[in-house]
Coordinates of C-alpha atoms in Angstrom, one line a residue:
M1 CA 34.3 -8.5 143.2
L2 CA 30.9 -10.1 142.8
E3 CA 28.1 -8.3 141.2
Q4 CA 26.0 -6.1 143.5
Q5 CA 23.0 -7.9 144.9
S6 CA 20.1 -6.9 147.1
I7 CA 19.5 -8.2 150.6
L8 CA 16.1 -8.3 152.2
V9 CA 15.9 -8.9 156.1
V10 CA 12.5 -9.8 157.6
D11 CA 12.0 -9.7 161.3
L12 CA 9.9 -12.7 162.4
L13 CA 9.4 -11.4 165.9
S14 CA 7.8 -8.1 165.0
S15 CA 4.7 -9.3 163.2
G16 CA 6.2 -9.6 159.8
Q17 CA 7.6 -6.1 159.7
V18 CA 10.2 -5.7 156.9
Y19 CA 13.7 -4.3 157.2
T20 CA 16.1 -3.5 154.5
E21 CA 19.9 -3.6 155.0
I22 CA 21.7 -3.3 151.7
L23 CA 19.9 -2.1 148.5
V24 CA 21.0 -0.8 145.1
D25 CA 19.8 2.7 144.0
R26 CA 16.8 1.6 142.1
D27 CA 13.6 -0.4 142.7
I28 CA 14.9 -4.0 142.8
T29 CA 14.0 -7.6 142.8
A30 CA 15.7 -9.2 145.7
D31 CA 18.2 -11.9 144.8
I32 CA 19.5 -12.4 148.4
V33 CA 16.8 -12.7 151.1
L34 CA 17.5 -13.2 154.7
V35 CA 14.8 -14.0 157.3
S36 CA 16.1 -13.0 160.7
T37 CA 15.0 -12.4 164.3
D38 CA 17.8 -10.3 165.4
Q39 CA 19.2 -8.1 162.6
P40 CA 17.4 -4.8 162.3
A41 CA 17.6 -2.5 159.3
Y42 CA 20.4 -0.2 158.3
K43 CA 19.6 3.2 156.6
N44 CA 22.0 6.0 156.2
G45 CA 24.1 4.8 159.1
I46 CA 21.2 4.5 161.6
Y47 CA 18.6 1.8 162.3
Q48 CA 15.2 2.6 161.0
R49 CA 12.1 0.5 160.6
I50 CA 10.1 0.5 157.5
T51 CA 6.6 1.5 158.1
P52 CA 4.6 -1.8 158.7
G53 CA 1.5 -2.7 156.9
R54 CA 2.7 -1.6 153.4
R55 CA 3.1 -4.0 150.5
Y56 CA 6.9 -4.7 150.3
L57 CA 6.6 -8.3 149.0
S58 CA 4.9 -9.7 146.0
P59 CA 5.0 -13.1 144.3
G60 CA 8.3 -12.2 142.6
W61 CA 9.8 -10.8 145.7
Q62 CA 9.5 -7.3 144.4
V63 CA 10.8 -4.8 146.8
K64 CA 10.0 -1.1 146.4
V65 CA 11.6 1.3 148.8
S66 CA 12.0 5.1 148.9
S67 CA 15.5 5.2 150.4
Y68 CA 18.6 3.0 150.3
R69 CA 22.2 2.7 150.9
R70 CA 24.7 1.9 148.1
C71 CA 27.0 -1.0 149.1
E72 CA 29.1 -3.4 147.1
L73 CA 29.1 -7.2 148.0
T74 CA 32.6 -8.5 147.8
R75 CA 33.4 -12.2 147.9
T76 CA 34.4 -11.8 151.6
T77 CA 31.1 -10.3 152.4
L78 CA 29.2 -13.3 150.8
L79 CA 31.4 -15.7 152.6
K80 CA 30.7 -14.1 156.0
L81 CA 26.9 -14.1 155.2
A82 CA 27.1 -17.9 154.3
H83 CA 28.9 -18.5 157.5
M84 CA 26.5 -16.4 159.5
V85 CA 23.5 -18.3 158.0
R86 CA 25.0 -21.6 159.1
M87 CA 25.9 -20.4 162.5
N88 CA 22.6 -18.7 163.3
S89 CA 19.6 -21.0 163.6
H90 CA 17.3 -17.9 163.2
L91 CA 18.6 -17.1 159.7
H92 CA 17.1 -18.9 156.8
L93 CA 17.9 -18.8 153.1
L94 CA 15.3 -17.9 150.5
S95 CA 15.1 -17.0 146.9
G96 CA 18.3 -17.1 144.8
F97 CA 20.7 -16.6 147.6
K98 CA 21.1 -20.4 148.1
N99 CA 22.1 -21.0 144.5
R100 CA 24.4 -18.0 144.2
L101 CA 26.3 -19.2 147.3
S102 CA 26.4 -22.9 146.4
I103 CA 29.8 -22.7 144.8
I104 CA 31.3 -20.3 147.4
E105 CA 30.1 -22.6 150.2
K106 CA 32.1 -25.6 149.1
K107 CA 35.1 -23.9 150.6
Y108 CA 33.1 -23.5 153.8
N109 CA 32.1 -27.1 154.1
K110 CA 34.9 -27.9 156.5
L111 CA 34.2 -24.8 158.5
I112 CA 30.5 -25.6 158.7
F113 CA 31.3 -29.2 159.8
I114 CA 33.5 -27.7 162.6
T115 CA 30.6 -25.6 163.9
R116 CA 28.7 -28.7 164.4
I117 CA 31.4 -30.6 166.3
A118 CA 31.9 -28.0 169.0
P119 CA 28.4 -28.4 170.6
C120 CA 28.6 -32.2 170.2
L121 CA 31.8 -32.2 172.2
L122 CA 30.3 -30.1 174.9
I123 CA 27.0 -32.2 175.1
T124 CA 28.8 -35.5 175.0
S125 CA 31.3 -34.7 177.7
C126 CA 28.7 -33.0 180.0
L127 CA 26.3 -35.9 179.6
A128 CA 29.1 -38.3 180.4
V129 CA 29.7 -36.6 183.7
V130 CA 26.1 -36.2 184.7
L131 CA 25.3 -39.8 183.7
V132 CA 28.1 -41.1 185.9
F133 CA 26.8 -39.1 188.8
I134 CA 23.2 -40.3 188.3
L135 CA 24.5 -43.9 188.2
L136 CA 26.5 -43.5 191.3
G137 CA 23.2 -42.3 192.9
Q138 CA 21.9 -45.9 192.5
Y139 CA 24.4 -47.0 195.2
S140 CA 23.8 -44.3 197.8
H141 CA 22.5 -45.1 201.2
P142 CA 21.1 -43.2 204.1
S143 CA 23.5 -42.4 206.9
S144 CA 23.7 -40.4 210.3
D145 CA 21.1 -37.6 210.2
D146 CA 18.9 -39.4 207.8
F147 CA 18.3 -42.1 210.4
C148 CA 17.9 -39.6 213.2
M149 CA 15.3 -37.6 211.4
A150 CA 13.4 -40.7 210.1
S151 CA 13.2 -42.3 213.5
G152 CA 12.1 -39.1 215.1
V153 CA 9.3 -38.7 212.6
N154 CA 8.3 -42.3 213.0
N155 CA 8.2 -42.0 216.8
A156 CA 6.8 -38.5 217.4
G157 CA 5.1 -37.7 214.1
L158 CA 6.2 -35.1 211.4
F159 CA 5.1 -31.8 212.9
R160 CA 5.8 -32.7 216.5
H161 CA 9.3 -33.8 215.7
L162 CA 10.1 -30.7 213.4
W163 CA 8.9 -28.5 216.3
D164 CA 11.2 -30.2 218.7
H165 CA 14.0 -30.2 216.2
Y166 CA 13.7 -26.4 215.9
F167 CA 14.0 -25.9 219.6
E168 CA 16.5 -28.6 220.3
W169 CA 18.9 -28.6 217.4
S170 CA 18.5 -26.4 214.3
G171 CA 16.6 -23.3 213.0
R172 CA 16.8 -24.5 209.4
Y173 CA 13.0 -24.8 209.0
T174 CA 13.1 -25.6 205.3
G175 CA 16.0 -28.0 205.3
N176 CA 14.6 -29.8 208.3
A177 CA 11.1 -30.0 206.7
L178 CA 12.5 -31.4 203.5
Y179 CA 14.3 -34.4 204.8
G180 CA 11.7 -34.8 207.5
I181 CA 8.9 -35.0 205.0
Y182 CA 10.6 -37.6 202.8
P183 CA 10.6 -40.5 205.3
A184 CA 7.0 -39.5 206.3
V185 CA 5.9 -39.9 202.7
F186 CA 8.3 -42.6 201.4
D187 CA 10.2 -45.5 202.9
L188 CA 13.6 -44.2 203.8
F189 CA 15.3 -46.6 201.2
S190 CA 12.6 -46.8 198.5
A191 CA 13.4 -43.6 196.5
Y192 CA 16.8 -42.6 198.1
K193 CA 18.7 -43.5 194.9
F194 CA 16.7 -40.9 192.8
I195 CA 17.3 -37.9 195.0
P196 CA 20.6 -36.9 193.4
A197 CA 19.2 -37.1 189.9
L198 CA 16.2 -35.1 190.8
L199 CA 18.2 -32.4 192.5
M200 CA 20.6 -32.3 189.5
L201 CA 17.7 -31.9 187.1
A202 CA 16.3 -29.1 189.4
L203 CA 19.6 -27.3 189.2
F204 CA 19.7 -27.7 185.4
F205 CA 16.3 -26.2 184.8
A206 CA 16.8 -23.5 187.6
F207 CA 19.9 -22.2 185.8
G208 CA 18.0 -22.3 182.6
F209 CA 15.3 -20.2 184.1
L210 CA 17.9 -17.7 185.2
L211 CA 19.4 -17.4 181.8
S212 CA 16.0 -17.1 180.1
S213 CA 15.1 -14.3 182.6
V214 CA 18.3 -12.4 181.9
F215 CA 18.2 -12.7 178.1
R216 CA 14.3 -13.0 177.6
V217 CA 14.7 -16.2 175.7
S218 CA 12.8 -19.4 175.7
Q219 CA 14.1 -21.7 178.5
F220 CA 14.1 -24.6 176.1
S221 CA 16.2 -23.0 173.3
W222 CA 19.3 -25.0 172.5
P223 CA 21.8 -22.3 173.7
I224 CA 20.0 -22.0 177.1
L225 CA 20.0 -25.9 177.5
L226 CA 23.7 -26.3 176.5
F227 CA 24.9 -23.4 178.7
S228 CA 22.9 -24.9 181.6
L229 CA 24.3 -28.4 181.0
C230 CA 27.9 -27.1 181.0
F231 CA 27.3 -25.1 184.3
L232 CA 26.0 -28.2 185.9
C233 CA 29.0 -30.1 184.8
V234 CA 31.5 -27.5 186.1
F235 CA 29.6 -27.4 189.4
L236 CA 29.6 -31.2 189.8
L237 CA 33.3 -31.7 189.1
G238 CA 34.3 -28.8 191.3
M239 CA 32.5 -30.0 194.5
M240 CA 34.7 -30.8 197.4
S241 CA 32.4 -33.5 198.7
P242 CA 29.7 -34.8 196.4
A243 CA 29.1 -37.5 199.1
S244 CA 27.8 -35.0 201.6
S245 CA 26.6 -32.4 199.3
L246 CA 24.6 -34.5 196.8
F247 CA 24.4 -38.2 197.7
W248 CA 23.6 -37.8 201.4
M249 CA 19.9 -36.9 201.7
A250 CA 20.2 -34.5 204.6
G251 CA 23.0 -32.5 203.0
A252 CA 21.5 -32.7 199.5
F253 CA 18.0 -31.3 200.6
T254 CA 19.7 -28.7 202.8
Y255 CA 22.2 -27.3 200.3
Q256 CA 21.1 -28.2 196.7
T257 CA 17.6 -27.1 197.4
A258 CA 18.9 -23.8 198.5
N259 CA 21.1 -23.6 195.3
T260 CA 18.1 -24.3 193.1
L261 CA 16.0 -21.7 194.9
I262 CA 18.8 -19.1 194.7
L263 CA 18.8 -19.4 190.9
V264 CA 15.0 -19.1 190.8
I265 CA 15.1 -16.0 193.1
V266 CA 17.5 -14.2 190.9
G267 CA 15.5 -15.0 187.8
L268 CA 12.3 -13.8 189.6
M269 CA 14.0 -10.6 190.6
I270 CA 14.9 -9.9 187.0
K271 CA 11.4 -10.6 185.9
L272 CA 10.1 -8.3 188.6
A273 CA 12.3 -5.5 187.4
D274 CA 11.3 -6.0 183.8
R275 CA 7.5 -5.9 184.8
Q276 CA 8.1 -2.7 186.6
N277 CA 9.8 -1.2 183.6
D278 CA 7.0 -2.4 181.4
N279 CA 4.3 -1.0 183.8
K280 CA 2.8 -4.4 184.0
N281 CA 1.0 -6.1 186.9
Y282 CA 3.5 -8.1 189.1
G283 CA 1.3 -9.5 191.9
R284 CA 1.7 -13.1 191.2
L285 CA 5.4 -12.7 190.4
L286 CA 6.0 -10.9 193.8
T287 CA 4.1 -13.6 195.6
A288 CA 6.3 -16.4 194.0
L289 CA 9.3 -14.4 194.9
L290 CA 8.3 -13.9 198.5
L291 CA 7.6 -17.7 198.8
A292 CA 10.9 -18.7 197.2
M293 CA 12.8 -16.2 199.4
A294 CA 11.1 -17.6 202.6
A295 CA 11.8 -21.1 201.7
A296 CA 15.4 -20.5 200.6
I297 CA 16.5 -18.6 203.7
G298 CA 15.3 -21.5 205.9
T299 CA 17.6 -24.1 204.2
N300 CA 21.0 -23.2 205.6
E301 CA 22.9 -20.2 207.2
T302 CA 25.3 -19.7 204.3
S303 CA 22.5 -19.3 201.7
M304 CA 20.6 -17.2 204.2
L305 CA 23.4 -14.7 204.5
A306 CA 23.8 -14.6 200.7
L307 CA 20.2 -14.0 200.0
T308 CA 19.7 -11.4 202.6
G309 CA 22.6 -9.5 201.0
L310 CA 20.9 -10.0 197.6
A311 CA 17.6 -8.6 199.0
L312 CA 19.5 -5.6 200.4
F313 CA 21.1 -5.1 197.0
G314 CA 17.7 -5.0 195.3
V315 CA 16.5 -2.3 197.7
A316 CA 19.7 -0.3 197.1
A317 CA 19.4 -0.6 193.3
R318 CA 15.8 0.8 193.4
L319 CA 16.3 3.3 196.2
R320 CA 16.1 6.3 193.9
S321 CA 13.2 5.0 191.7
G322 CA 10.4 6.2 193.8
W323 CA 8.1 4.7 196.4
T324 CA 5.9 2.8 193.9
I325 CA 8.9 1.0 192.3
L326 CA 10.6 0.4 195.8
K327 CA 7.7 -1.1 197.7
P328 CA 8.0 -4.6 196.4
W329 CA 11.8 -4.7 196.9
L330 CA 11.3 -3.5 200.5
A331 CA 8.8 -6.3 201.0
V332 CA 11.3 -8.8 199.9
F333 CA 14.0 -7.4 202.1
L334 CA 11.8 -7.2 205.1
L335 CA 10.7 -10.8 204.6
A336 CA 14.3 -11.8 204.3
L337 CA 15.1 -10.1 207.6
L338 CA 12.2 -11.8 209.3
C339 CA 13.2 -15.3 208.1
F340 CA 16.8 -14.5 209.0
A341 CA 15.7 -13.8 212.5
V342 CA 13.6 -17.0 212.6
V343 CA 16.7 -19.1 211.7
Y344 CA 19.3 -17.2 213.7
F345 CA 17.4 -16.9 217.0
S346 CA 16.3 -20.5 217.0
P347 CA 16.9 -22.1 220.5
G348 CA 18.2 -25.2 218.9
N349 CA 21.2 -23.2 217.5
T350 CA 22.3 -22.5 221.1
I351 CA 22.0 -26.1 222.1
R352 CA 24.0 -27.2 219.1
A353 CA 26.7 -24.6 219.6
A354 CA 27.5 -26.2 222.9
D355 CA 29.3 -29.0 221.0
F356 CA 31.9 -26.5 219.7
P357 CA 34.0 -25.1 222.5
L358 CA 36.1 -22.9 220.1
R359 CA 33.0 -21.0 218.9
H360 CA 32.6 -17.2 219.0
D361 CA 36.2 -16.5 218.9
L362 CA 36.5 -13.4 216.6
T363 CA 40.2 -13.6 216.0
R364 CA 40.2 -17.2 215.3
S365 CA 37.1 -16.9 213.0
M366 CA 38.7 -14.0 211.0
D367 CA 42.1 -15.8 210.7
G368 CA 40.4 -19.1 209.7
S369 CA 38.1 -17.4 207.1
L370 CA 41.1 -15.5 205.6
S371 CA 43.6 -18.5 205.5
V372 CA 41.0 -21.2 204.2
G373 CA 39.4 -18.6 201.9
L374 CA 42.7 -18.0 200.1
K375 CA 43.3 -21.7 199.8
I376 CA 39.9 -22.6 198.3
L377 CA 39.9 -19.4 196.1
W378 CA 43.2 -20.6 194.5
L379 CA 41.9 -24.1 194.3
W380 CA 38.8 -22.8 192.3
I381 CA 40.4 -20.3 190.1
S382 CA 43.2 -22.6 189.2
N383 CA 40.8 -25.4 188.1
P384 CA 41.5 -26.1 184.4
L385 CA 37.8 -26.8 183.8
L386 CA 36.8 -23.4 185.2
I387 CA 39.5 -21.7 183.2
V388 CA 38.4 -23.3 180.0
S389 CA 34.7 -22.7 180.7
S390 CA 35.4 -19.1 181.4
L391 CA 37.1 -18.7 178.0
L392 CA 34.0 -20.4 176.4
A393 CA 31.5 -18.1 178.3
P394 CA 31.9 -15.0 176.3
F395 CA 31.0 -16.9 173.1
A396 CA 27.9 -18.4 174.8
I397 CA 26.9 -15.0 176.0
S398 CA 27.2 -13.5 172.6
R399 CA 25.1 -16.3 171.1
L400 CA 22.4 -15.6 173.8
L401 CA 22.5 -12.0 172.9
Q402 CA 21.8 -12.8 169.3
I403 CA 18.6 -14.5 170.1
S404 CA 17.7 -12.3 173.0
D405 CA 14.3 -10.6 172.9
R406 CA 15.8 -7.5 174.6
H407 CA 17.0 -6.4 171.1
Y408 CA 13.3 -5.7 170.2
T409 CA 12.3 -4.1 173.5
G410 CA 15.1 -1.6 173.2
R411 CA 16.6 -2.6 176.6
L412 CA 20.0 -4.0 175.9
L413 CA 22.1 -5.1 178.9
H414 CA 24.3 -2.1 179.3
V415 CA 26.9 -2.5 181.9
S416 CA 28.8 0.2 183.7
R417 CA 32.3 -0.1 185.1
S418 CA 30.9 0.2 188.6
V419 CA 28.8 -2.8 188.1
I420 CA 31.8 -4.8 186.9
V421 CA 33.8 -3.7 189.9
I422 CA 31.0 -4.8 192.3
L423 CA 30.7 -8.2 190.6
I424 CA 34.5 -8.8 190.7
L425 CA 34.8 -7.8 194.4
N426 CA 31.8 -9.9 195.2
T427 CA 33.3 -12.9 193.5
L428 CA 36.7 -12.6 195.1
L429 CA 35.4 -11.8 198.6
M430 CA 32.7 -14.5 198.6
P431 CA 35.0 -17.4 199.8
F432 CA 36.0 -15.3 202.8
V433 CA 32.7 -13.7 203.8
L434 CA 30.5 -16.7 203.5
Q435 CA 32.9 -18.9 205.4
F436 CA 32.8 -16.7 208.5
P437 CA 29.5 -17.8 209.9
A438 CA 30.8 -21.4 210.0
W439 CA 34.0 -20.4 211.7
W440 CA 32.2 -18.2 214.2
S441 CA 29.6 -20.8 215.1
M442 CA 32.0 -23.9 215.2
G443 CA 35.4 -22.4 215.7
G444 CA 37.0 -24.6 212.9
W445 CA 36.9 -25.6 209.3
P446 CA 33.5 -25.4 207.7
P447 CA 32.0 -28.8 206.6
A448 CA 32.8 -29.7 202.9
R449 CA 29.2 -29.4 202.1
T450 CA 29.2 -25.7 203.3
V451 CA 32.2 -25.1 201.1
D452 CA 30.3 -26.6 198.2
V453 CA 27.4 -24.2 198.6
I454 CA 29.8 -21.3 198.7
Y455 CA 31.5 -22.7 195.5
F456 CA 28.1 -22.7 193.9
L457 CA 27.5 -19.0 194.8
F458 CA 31.0 -18.2 193.6
L459 CA 30.3 -19.8 190.2
I460 CA 27.1 -17.8 189.7
S461 CA 29.0 -14.5 190.6
W462 CA 32.0 -15.5 188.5
F463 CA 30.0 -16.0 185.3
L464 CA 27.9 -12.9 186.0
A465 CA 31.3 -11.0 186.1
I466 CA 32.4 -12.7 182.9
G467 CA 29.0 -11.7 181.3
A468 CA 29.4 -8.1 182.4
I469 CA 32.9 -7.8 181.0
T470 CA 31.9 -9.5 177.8
L471 CA 29.1 -7.0 177.2
R472 CA 31.2 -3.9 178.0
Y473 CA 34.6 -4.8 176.5
L474 CA 34.5 -7.7 174.2
C475 CA 31.2 -7.4 172.3
V476 CA 31.1 -5.2 169.2
S477 CA 28.2 -2.9 169.4
K478 CA 26.4 -2.4 166.0
Q479 CA 23.6 0.1 166.4
G480 CA 21.9 -1.9 169.2
A481 CA 23.2 -5.4 168.6
A482 CA 26.1 -6.4 170.7
T483 CA 28.0 -9.5 169.4
L484 CA 31.4 -10.9 169.4
P485 CA 33.3 -10.7 166.1
A486 CA 32.5 -13.7 163.9
G487 CA 34.4 -15.5 161.3
P488 CA 36.4 -18.7 160.6
A489 CA 39.0 -17.9 163.3
V490 CA 36.4 -17.6 166.0
T491 CA 34.8 -20.9 164.8
V492 CA 38.1 -22.7 165.1
A493 CA 38.7 -21.1 168.5
I494 CA 35.3 -22.3 169.7
L495 CA 36.1 -25.8 168.6
L496 CA 39.5 -25.8 170.3
L497 CA 38.0 -24.6 173.6
S498 CA 35.1 -27.1 173.4
A499 CA 37.7 -29.9 172.9
A500 CA 39.7 -28.5 175.8
F501 CA 36.5 -28.5 178.0
A502 CA 35.7 -32.0 177.1
A503 CA 39.2 -33.1 177.8
T504 CA 39.6 -31.3 181.2
A505 CA 36.2 -32.6 182.2
L506 CA 36.8 -36.2 181.4
E507 CA 40.3 -36.2 182.7
S508 CA 39.6 -34.3 185.9
K509 CA 40.4 -35.9 189.2
A510 CA 36.7 -35.8 190.3
Y511 CA 35.5 -37.5 187.2
R512 CA 38.1 -40.3 187.3
L513 CA 37.3 -40.8 191.0
A514 CA 33.6 -41.1 190.1
L515 CA 34.4 -43.6 187.3
T516 CA 36.5 -45.6 189.7
D517 CA 33.8 -45.7 192.3
L518 CA 31.2 -46.6 189.8
F519 CA 32.8 -49.5 188.1
H520 CA 34.9 -50.9 191.0
L521 CA 34.0 -49.7 194.5
A522 CA 30.3 -48.8 194.7
R523 CA 28.8 -52.1 194.0
P524 CA 30.9 -54.0 196.7
Y525 CA 29.9 -51.4 199.3
D526 CA 26.3 -51.7 198.1
D527 CA 26.4 -55.4 198.5
Y528 CA 27.9 -55.0 202.0
L529 CA 25.1 -52.7 203.2
Q530 CA 22.5 -54.8 201.6
A531 CA 23.9 -57.9 203.5
R532 CA 23.8 -55.7 206.7
Y533 CA 20.1 -54.9 206.2
K534 CA 19.3 -58.6 205.7
Q535 CA 21.3 -59.5 208.7
I536 CA 19.3 -56.9 210.7
V537 CA 16.0 -58.5 209.5
E538 CA 17.2 -61.9 210.5
T539 CA 18.4 -60.8 213.9
K540 CA 15.1 -59.3 214.7
A541 CA 13.4 -62.3 213.5
R542 CA 15.3 -64.4 216.1
G543 CA 14.2 -61.9 218.8
Q544 CA 17.7 -60.5 219.3
R545 CA 18.0 -56.7 220.1
Y546 CA 21.7 -56.3 220.0
L547 CA 23.8 -56.6 216.8
V548 CA 27.4 -56.4 215.9
V549 CA 27.9 -56.0 212.1
P550 CA 31.2 -56.8 210.3
D551 CA 33.5 -54.0 209.5
Y552 CA 34.0 -53.2 205.8
Q553 CA 37.4 -54.3 204.7
Q554 CA 37.6 -52.9 201.2
E555 CA 38.3 -49.4 199.8
L556 CA 35.4 -47.1 200.3
P557 CA 33.7 -45.3 197.3
R558 CA 34.6 -41.7 198.4
S559 CA 32.3 -40.1 195.8
I560 CA 29.2 -41.5 197.6
F561 CA 30.4 -42.5 201.0
F562 CA 29.7 -40.0 203.7
N563 CA 29.9 -41.8 207.0
D564 CA 28.7 -45.0 208.8
I565 CA 27.9 -46.3 212.3
M566 CA 30.8 -46.4 214.6
H567 CA 32.5 -49.1 216.7
S568 CA 30.8 -47.8 219.9
P569 CA 27.1 -48.6 220.3
N570 CA 26.7 -45.4 222.3
H571 CA 27.7 -43.1 219.5
W572 CA 24.8 -40.9 218.4
R573 CA 24.8 -42.3 214.8
N574 CA 24.5 -45.8 216.2
V575 CA 21.8 -44.7 218.6
C576 CA 19.7 -43.3 215.7
Y577 CA 20.5 -46.3 213.5
A578 CA 19.3 -48.8 216.2
D579 CA 16.3 -46.7 216.9
Y580 CA 15.2 -46.6 213.2
F581 CA 15.6 -50.4 212.9
D582 CA 13.9 -51.0 216.3
L583 CA 17.1 -52.5 217.9
E584 CA 18.4 -51.9 221.3
K585 CA 22.0 -51.5 220.2
I586 CA 24.1 -51.8 217.1
K587 CA 27.7 -51.3 216.4
R588 CA 30.3 -52.0 213.8
D589 CA 32.9 -54.8 214.6
I590 CA 36.4 -53.5 215.4
P591 CA 38.8 -54.5 212.6
R592 CA 41.6 -56.8 213.4

C-alpha cells in the first residue's frame, strides 16, 4: 500500500471554483493535483461544492478545508488515476503527481500506446472510405432528370419551369428547386463532380451539430468529430445505391439534403427545449427551426412523413407543460402539416401517378411493405459494420458524457424505460412504415434511393436507442456522473472493436466495389462520355441534328453509374438529352 496522498480537483468550467475529493484529516499540502472539467467533489458520500471566492490555493499549493473524507490510496487506485489522466484530455497533471507516478506508469506504457491506436484505426479507415467516395465523384456525370430539369430551366426560365414542374410532375418544392437552381447558376457539368463531396461534408457537420446539441459540447471537439466521421462511414457503406443517392444530382439533392436537414432539425429541437428549460429567449432559434422544417418537408415524401411524425412527437412531449411552453411546438407542427399538404396535394403528383397502374392497392401496398421491410431490416441489422459500430457506440457515448456540459447544469440525460421502448419500436417499424408511401403511390418496390433515406433515418433511431440503453443500463452513475467502467480491460476492448471496425469497413462489399470502380472501371467510362460530348460538339458543328452514339462495351462502374440514354430516340431520357444539347434526336447504338 502506498502512502496516503491528497488530491485536489479544480473545475475549469466553473470560474475556477475548487473541489476536493480525497483528503487526509488535517490541513495539507497537495501532492496530487488534478485539474478537471467533469469530476465534482466528494464529501461525506455526497457531492458538495466548496464556497467559491475563498483562498484555497497558495504558491505552495496549500489547501485548507474544514471537512474531509479519510481514504487510503492503494497502488491500484494510483494506476487507475494514471490511466484516467491519459484517457481524458480534460485531466492535467500538476505538482508532484507526475513524479510520484513516473515509476508506476512504466507498466502502463503499452496500455497508453494502445489508447492512441484505437482512434487512429477509426480515423484512418473512415477517411479511406470517404476519400474513395470523394474521388469517385470526380467521374460522375449528369443523367436522366438532370438533363430534363436543366433543359427546362434553360428554355422557360427557373421560376416558370419550377412552377410548371409543380403542377405537371412533382410537389417536392425544395428538391425541385435545388437541382433546378444548380444549372441556372452553374454549367451542368462544371461543378457536378463536387456535389457528392459537398453533401458528404454537410452530413458530417450536421451529425456533429446534432451530437453537440445533445451533449452540449463543442461541435469541433475530437470525440464529436470522430463519432461523426464513423457515422458517415457506416452510412456510406450501407447505402443500397450510392449511384442514385449520392452521385446523381437529382437524387443527391432530393435525399441527402433532406438527411442533412433532419439532423439539423433534431438538433434545433433539442436546443429549443434547453432554452425553454433555461427560460431564455428562443425567437431566432424557433425561426431557424421553422425554416429548416419547411425546407426539409419539401425534399421528398419519405422525409416528409418522418418529419411530420417528429413534429407531432414534439407536441405530445410538451402537451402537459403549459401553453407558454407548448406554443412553439404547435407552431412547428402546424407548419409541418401545411408543408405536408403543399407536397401531397400537388397536381403534378396525380399526373405522375398515372405512370403506375398498380398504385393505390391497399393489400398490395401492405404486403409489399411487410415483405420488403423484413428483407431490408435483416440486411441492415446483419451488416457486420453496423454490429461492430453498435458495440463501439456505448464507449463513444460514455466519452461524450464525460465532457458534456450537462454535468454542470444539473440536467443529466435521464432515460426512462418507456423512452427506450418507444425508440426500439420506432427503429424496428421504420423500414415498414416509411416504405408504405412508395408502395401506395407506385404499387411496387420503392427506388433504391428511397430505401437509402429510410436507412439513414433507421441509423439515427438505431444509435439513439443504443444511447438510451447505454445511459440507463450500462453506465455507472456516480453522484451525477454517468460513465462506463474504465480500466485496462475496457481499453483493450475498445482497441479490438476499433480494429474490427476498420477491418469490416475496408473489407465490406461496398468498399471493395468502390475501389474496383475507382481504379479500374470509372476512368474508361468517363473517357467514353467525354468522347460522346466531343462527338456531340463536332456533329453540331457540321450542322447535323441527329446523332447515334456508340454503345458502351465494357463493365459499368456500378458505384456511380445510374442510367444512360436508351436505344430508342423517343425515350424520355433521350428527348431531354437531345433538348439540352440542342439536337433533334439522339440514341445509343444497339449492341451487336
